[in-house]
Amino acid sequence: MNKTTQFRNLLASPKLEFLMEAHNGLSAKLVQEAGFKCVWASGLAMSAAMGVRDHNEASWTQVLEVLEFMSDAVDIPILVDADTGYGNFNNVRRLVRKLEQRGLAAMCIEDKLFPKTNSFIAGEKQELAGVEEFMGKIRAAKDTQRDAQFALVARVEALIAGRGMPEALDRASRYAEAGADAILIHSKKSTADEIFSFMQQWNHACPVVVVPTMYPSTSAQTLQDAGIKLVIWANHLLRASMTAMQQAAETIQREHSVLSLEHQIATVADVFRVQNEAELQAAEKRYLPSHRAVQVVKDKARIRG
Ligand code: SPV
Ligand code: MG
């Protein structure tokens, strides 16, 4: 089944579905291996992995390169965190073209201004886009997509910006009117209370997506009971890998040896497995002239020592 249809099926699923963050081809593969049905290509995680901040410091084409590696790496759909769409409606149109060309199933745009600031950065004033302007971006995206199944998630930042529930509800229903296939309602509160309050008043014009980074103790069942359709675990592979990399680097630096780590980390064989080295070896047998294959075997033997 193609990826856009897979994503649509998740939106239509009668039960709560989960997206897991990835930030490069490797992490996308690990998300798929773990059994998730969809990847969240997180702007925060991709920028952090590139060593820059989540303020659109990486250009949209640099992000696109990462997305292409991720898309090639997995068979499950990817929901792209496309920030504000990297400009106005016209930039959004070009972005949709490029995402479709590279096999991305869906994109999420948020109603802030370019360059955006991560929603959890304290003390930053979060400027919102005008409602009409953002609706124009949604319509432009929907008019541009060639695959009718490509999905657009409109992210409402009114609660993040402290603009109150009536504005959040109004923006959500107007974005649905403009053609959004789902609404992401974001909150930075440590409980899900404002999310539940939103859900009680929401007209259910389209499915709702949440990112419970700041309210992690809310159970999946409670979110499902509130009528939420998709949950995004937005940054946990990035954070897990940071901890693992810090510990490994500190241990090796301290001990001047890799010995105590050897049994705790992925083996080189694991790396080859995730890279699907086996497929290339089978292909070499099929496609390389036999003398070439013999040479390859000799070369490999020499490298192994
Ligand atoms: C991201 O993962 O980049 C997101 C979610 O946009 S958040 O960091 O909560 O803004
Ligand atoms: Mg983001």
Coordinates of C-alpha atoms in Angstrom, one line a residue, residues 17-275:
E17 CA -2.3 5.5 16.7
F18 CA 1.2 6.5 17.5
L19 CA 4.0 8.3 15.6
M20 CA 7.6 8.1 16.7
E21 CA 10.2 10.8 16.0
A22 CA 13.1 10.2 13.7
H23 CA 15.8 12.6 12.5
N24 CA 17.8 10.7 9.9
G25 CA 17.7 7.5 7.8
L26 CA 19.0 5.3 10.7
S27 CA 16.6 6.5 13.3
A28 CA 13.7 6.2 10.8
K29 CA 14.7 2.6 10.2
L30 CA 14.7 1.9 14.0
V31 CA 11.2 3.4 14.3
Q32 CA 10.0 1.0 11.6
E33 CA 11.8 -1.9 13.2
A34 CA 10.2 -1.2 16.5
G35 CA 6.8 -1.7 14.9
F36 CA 5.5 1.9 14.6
K37 CA 3.2 2.6 11.6
C38 CA 4.4 6.1 11.0
V39 CA 7.5 8.4 11.5
W40 CA 7.4 12.0 12.8
A41 CA 10.2 13.8 11.0
S42 CA 10.7 16.3 13.8
G43 CA 12.1 19.8 13.1
L44 CA 13.6 19.9 16.6
A45 CA 15.3 16.6 16.2
M46 CA 16.5 17.1 12.7
S47 CA 17.9 20.5 13.5
A48 CA 19.6 19.2 16.7
A49 CA 21.1 16.3 14.7
M50 CA 22.5 18.8 12.2
G51 CA 24.0 20.7 15.2
V52 CA 21.9 23.8 14.7
R53 CA 18.9 25.4 16.5
D54 CA 15.2 24.9 15.9
H55 CA 14.8 28.4 14.5
N56 CA 14.9 27.5 10.7
E57 CA 18.7 27.8 10.8
A58 CA 18.9 24.8 8.5
S59 CA 17.5 25.8 5.1
W60 CA 14.4 24.0 3.8
T61 CA 16.5 22.2 1.1
Q62 CA 18.9 20.9 3.7
V63 CA 15.9 19.6 5.6
L64 CA 14.6 18.1 2.3
E65 CA 17.8 16.2 1.9
V66 CA 17.4 14.6 5.3
L67 CA 13.8 13.8 4.6
E68 CA 14.8 12.1 1.3
F69 CA 17.2 9.8 3.2
M70 CA 14.5 9.0 5.7
S71 CA 11.9 8.4 3.0
D72 CA 14.2 6.0 1.2
A73 CA 15.0 4.2 4.4
V74 CA 11.4 3.1 5.4
D75 CA 8.2 1.6 3.9
I76 CA 6.0 3.3 6.5
P77 CA 4.7 6.8 6.0
I78 CA 6.4 9.9 7.3
L79 CA 4.6 13.0 8.6
V80 CA 7.0 15.9 8.0
D81 CA 7.2 18.7 10.5
A82 CA 7.4 21.5 8.0
D83 CA 7.4 24.3 10.5
T84 CA 5.7 27.3 9.0
G85 CA 6.2 26.1 5.5
Y86 CA 9.4 28.1 5.2
G87 CA 7.7 31.3 3.9
N88 CA 4.4 32.3 2.4
F89 CA 1.8 30.3 0.4
N90 CA 4.1 30.2 -2.6
N91 CA 6.9 28.5 -0.6
V92 CA 4.4 26.1 0.7
R93 CA 3.3 25.1 -2.8
R94 CA 6.9 24.4 -3.8
L95 CA 7.5 22.4 -0.6
V96 CA 4.4 20.2 -1.3
R97 CA 5.8 19.5 -4.8
K98 CA 9.1 18.5 -3.4
L99 CA 7.7 16.4 -0.6
E100 CA 5.5 14.5 -2.9
Q101 CA 8.4 13.9 -5.4
R102 CA 10.4 12.4 -2.5
G103 CA 7.7 10.1 -1.2
L104 CA 6.7 11.9 2.0
A105 CA 3.2 11.1 2.9
A106 CA 2.0 14.1 4.9
M107 CA 3.1 17.4 6.2
C108 CA 2.3 19.5 9.2
I109 CA 2.5 23.3 9.1
E110 CA 2.1 25.5 12.1
D111 CA 0.5 29.0 12.4
K112 CA 3.6 30.9 13.5
L113 CA 5.9 33.2 11.6
F114 CA 9.1 32.4 9.7
P115 CA 11.7 32.0 11.2
K116 CA 9.9 30.0 13.9
T117 CA 10.9 29.4 17.5
N118 CA 10.4 26.0 19.1
S119 CA 7.1 26.1 21.1
F120 CA 8.9 25.2 24.4
I121 CA 11.5 27.9 24.4
A122 CA 10.6 29.9 27.4
G123 CA 10.6 33.7 27.3
E124 CA 10.3 33.8 23.5
K125 CA 7.3 35.7 22.3
Q126 CA 5.5 33.3 19.9
E127 CA 4.1 35.4 17.1
L128 CA 1.1 33.8 15.3
A129 CA 0.3 34.1 11.6
G130 CA -2.9 35.8 10.7
V131 CA -5.8 33.4 10.4
E132 CA -6.6 34.3 6.8
E133 CA -3.0 34.1 5.7
F134 CA -2.6 30.7 7.2
M135 CA -5.8 29.5 5.6
G136 CA -4.4 30.6 2.3
K137 CA -1.3 28.4 2.9
I138 CA -3.6 25.5 3.7
R139 CA -5.6 26.0 0.5
A140 CA -2.4 26.5 -1.5
A141 CA -1.0 23.2 -0.3
K142 CA -4.2 21.3 -1.0
D143 CA -4.5 22.8 -4.5
T144 CA -0.9 21.9 -5.2
Q145 CA -0.8 18.2 -4.1
R146 CA -1.0 15.7 -7.0
D147 CA -1.8 12.7 -4.9
A148 CA -5.3 13.2 -3.5
Q149 CA -4.2 11.1 -0.5
F150 CA -1.3 13.4 0.5
A151 CA -2.4 14.8 3.9
L152 CA -2.0 18.2 5.5
V153 CA -2.0 18.6 9.3
A154 CA -2.6 22.2 10.5
R155 CA -1.0 22.9 13.8
V156 CA -2.7 25.4 16.1
E157 CA -0.2 27.3 18.3
A158 CA -2.8 29.6 20.0
L159 CA -2.5 27.8 23.4
I160 CA 1.3 27.9 23.2
A161 CA 1.1 31.7 22.5
G162 CA -1.3 32.3 25.4
R163 CA -4.1 33.4 23.2
G164 CA -6.8 31.4 24.9
M165 CA -9.2 28.5 24.2
P166 CA -11.7 30.5 22.1
E167 CA -9.0 31.5 19.6
A168 CA -7.6 28.0 19.5
L169 CA -11.0 26.6 18.7
D170 CA -11.8 29.3 16.2
R171 CA -8.4 28.8 14.4
A172 CA -8.9 25.0 14.4
S173 CA -12.3 25.1 12.8
R174 CA -11.2 27.7 10.2
Y175 CA -8.2 25.6 9.3
A176 CA -10.5 22.6 8.9
E177 CA -12.7 24.7 6.7
A178 CA -9.7 25.7 4.5
G179 CA -9.1 22.0 3.9
A180 CA -6.8 20.7 6.6
D181 CA -7.0 16.9 6.9
A182 CA -6.2 17.0 10.7
I183 CA -5.6 19.5 13.4
L184 CA -2.6 19.4 15.7
I185 CA -3.4 21.1 18.9
H186 CA -0.3 21.9 20.9
S187 CA 0.2 22.6 24.6
K188 CA 3.1 23.2 26.8
K189 CA 1.3 22.6 30.1
S190 CA 2.4 19.8 32.4
T191 CA -1.1 18.3 32.4
A192 CA -3.4 17.6 29.5
D193 CA -6.2 19.7 30.9
E194 CA -6.3 22.3 28.2
I195 CA -6.1 19.5 25.6
F196 CA -9.2 17.9 27.2
S197 CA -11.0 21.2 27.4
F198 CA -10.2 21.7 23.7
M199 CA -11.6 18.3 22.8
Q200 CA -14.8 18.8 24.8
Q201 CA -15.5 22.0 22.8
W202 CA -14.1 20.9 19.4
N203 CA -16.6 20.4 16.6
H204 CA -14.8 17.3 15.3
A205 CA -14.6 18.7 11.8
C206 CA -11.4 16.6 11.4
P207 CA -9.2 14.3 13.4
V208 CA -7.0 15.7 16.2
V209 CA -3.3 15.1 16.8
V210 CA -1.3 15.8 20.0
V211 CA 2.3 16.0 21.1
P212 CA 2.4 15.0 24.8
T213 CA 6.1 16.0 25.4
M214 CA 5.2 18.2 28.4
Y215 CA 2.4 16.0 29.7
P216 CA 4.0 12.6 29.5
S217 CA 2.1 11.1 32.5
T218 CA -1.2 11.3 30.7
S219 CA -2.1 7.8 29.6
A220 CA -2.7 6.8 26.1
Q221 CA -6.1 5.4 27.1
T222 CA -7.1 8.8 28.5
L223 CA -6.1 10.5 25.3
Q224 CA -8.0 8.0 23.3
D225 CA -11.1 8.5 25.5
A226 CA -10.9 12.2 24.9
G227 CA -11.3 11.5 21.1
I228 CA -7.7 12.1 20.0
K229 CA -6.6 10.2 16.9
L230 CA -2.8 10.4 16.7
V231 CA -0.2 10.8 19.4
I232 CA 3.3 12.0 18.4
W233 CA 6.3 11.0 20.6
A234 CA 8.2 13.9 19.2
N235 CA 11.8 13.8 20.3
H236 CA 12.5 10.7 22.4
L237 CA 14.9 8.9 20.0
L238 CA 17.0 12.1 19.7
R239 CA 17.1 12.4 23.5
A240 CA 17.8 8.7 24.0
S241 CA 20.6 8.8 21.5
M242 CA 22.1 11.9 23.2
T243 CA 22.2 10.2 26.5
A244 CA 23.8 7.0 25.0
M245 CA 26.3 9.0 23.0
Q246 CA 27.3 11.2 26.0
Q247 CA 27.8 8.1 28.2
A248 CA 29.8 6.3 25.6
A249 CA 32.0 9.3 24.8
E250 CA 32.7 10.0 28.5
T251 CA 33.4 6.3 29.3
I252 CA 35.9 6.0 26.4
Q253 CA 37.5 9.3 27.2
R254 CA 37.9 8.4 30.9
E255 CA 39.0 4.8 30.4
H256 CA 41.1 5.2 27.2
S257 CA 39.5 1.9 26.2
V258 CA 36.3 0.7 24.6
L259 CA 36.3 -2.6 26.4
S260 CA 33.7 -1.9 29.1
L261 CA 31.3 -0.6 26.5
E262 CA 31.7 -3.5 24.0
H263 CA 28.8 -5.5 25.4
Q264 CA 26.5 -2.5 25.9
I265 CA 26.5 -1.1 22.4
A266 CA 25.2 -2.3 19.0
T267 CA 27.7 -4.6 17.3
V268 CA 29.2 -3.8 13.9
A269 CA 27.1 -6.7 12.6
D270 CA 24.0 -4.9 13.9
V271 CA 25.0 -1.8 11.9
F272 CA 25.4 -3.9 8.7
R273 CA 22.0 -5.6 9.3
V274 CA 20.3 -2.2 9.6
Q275 CA 22.0 -1.0 6.5

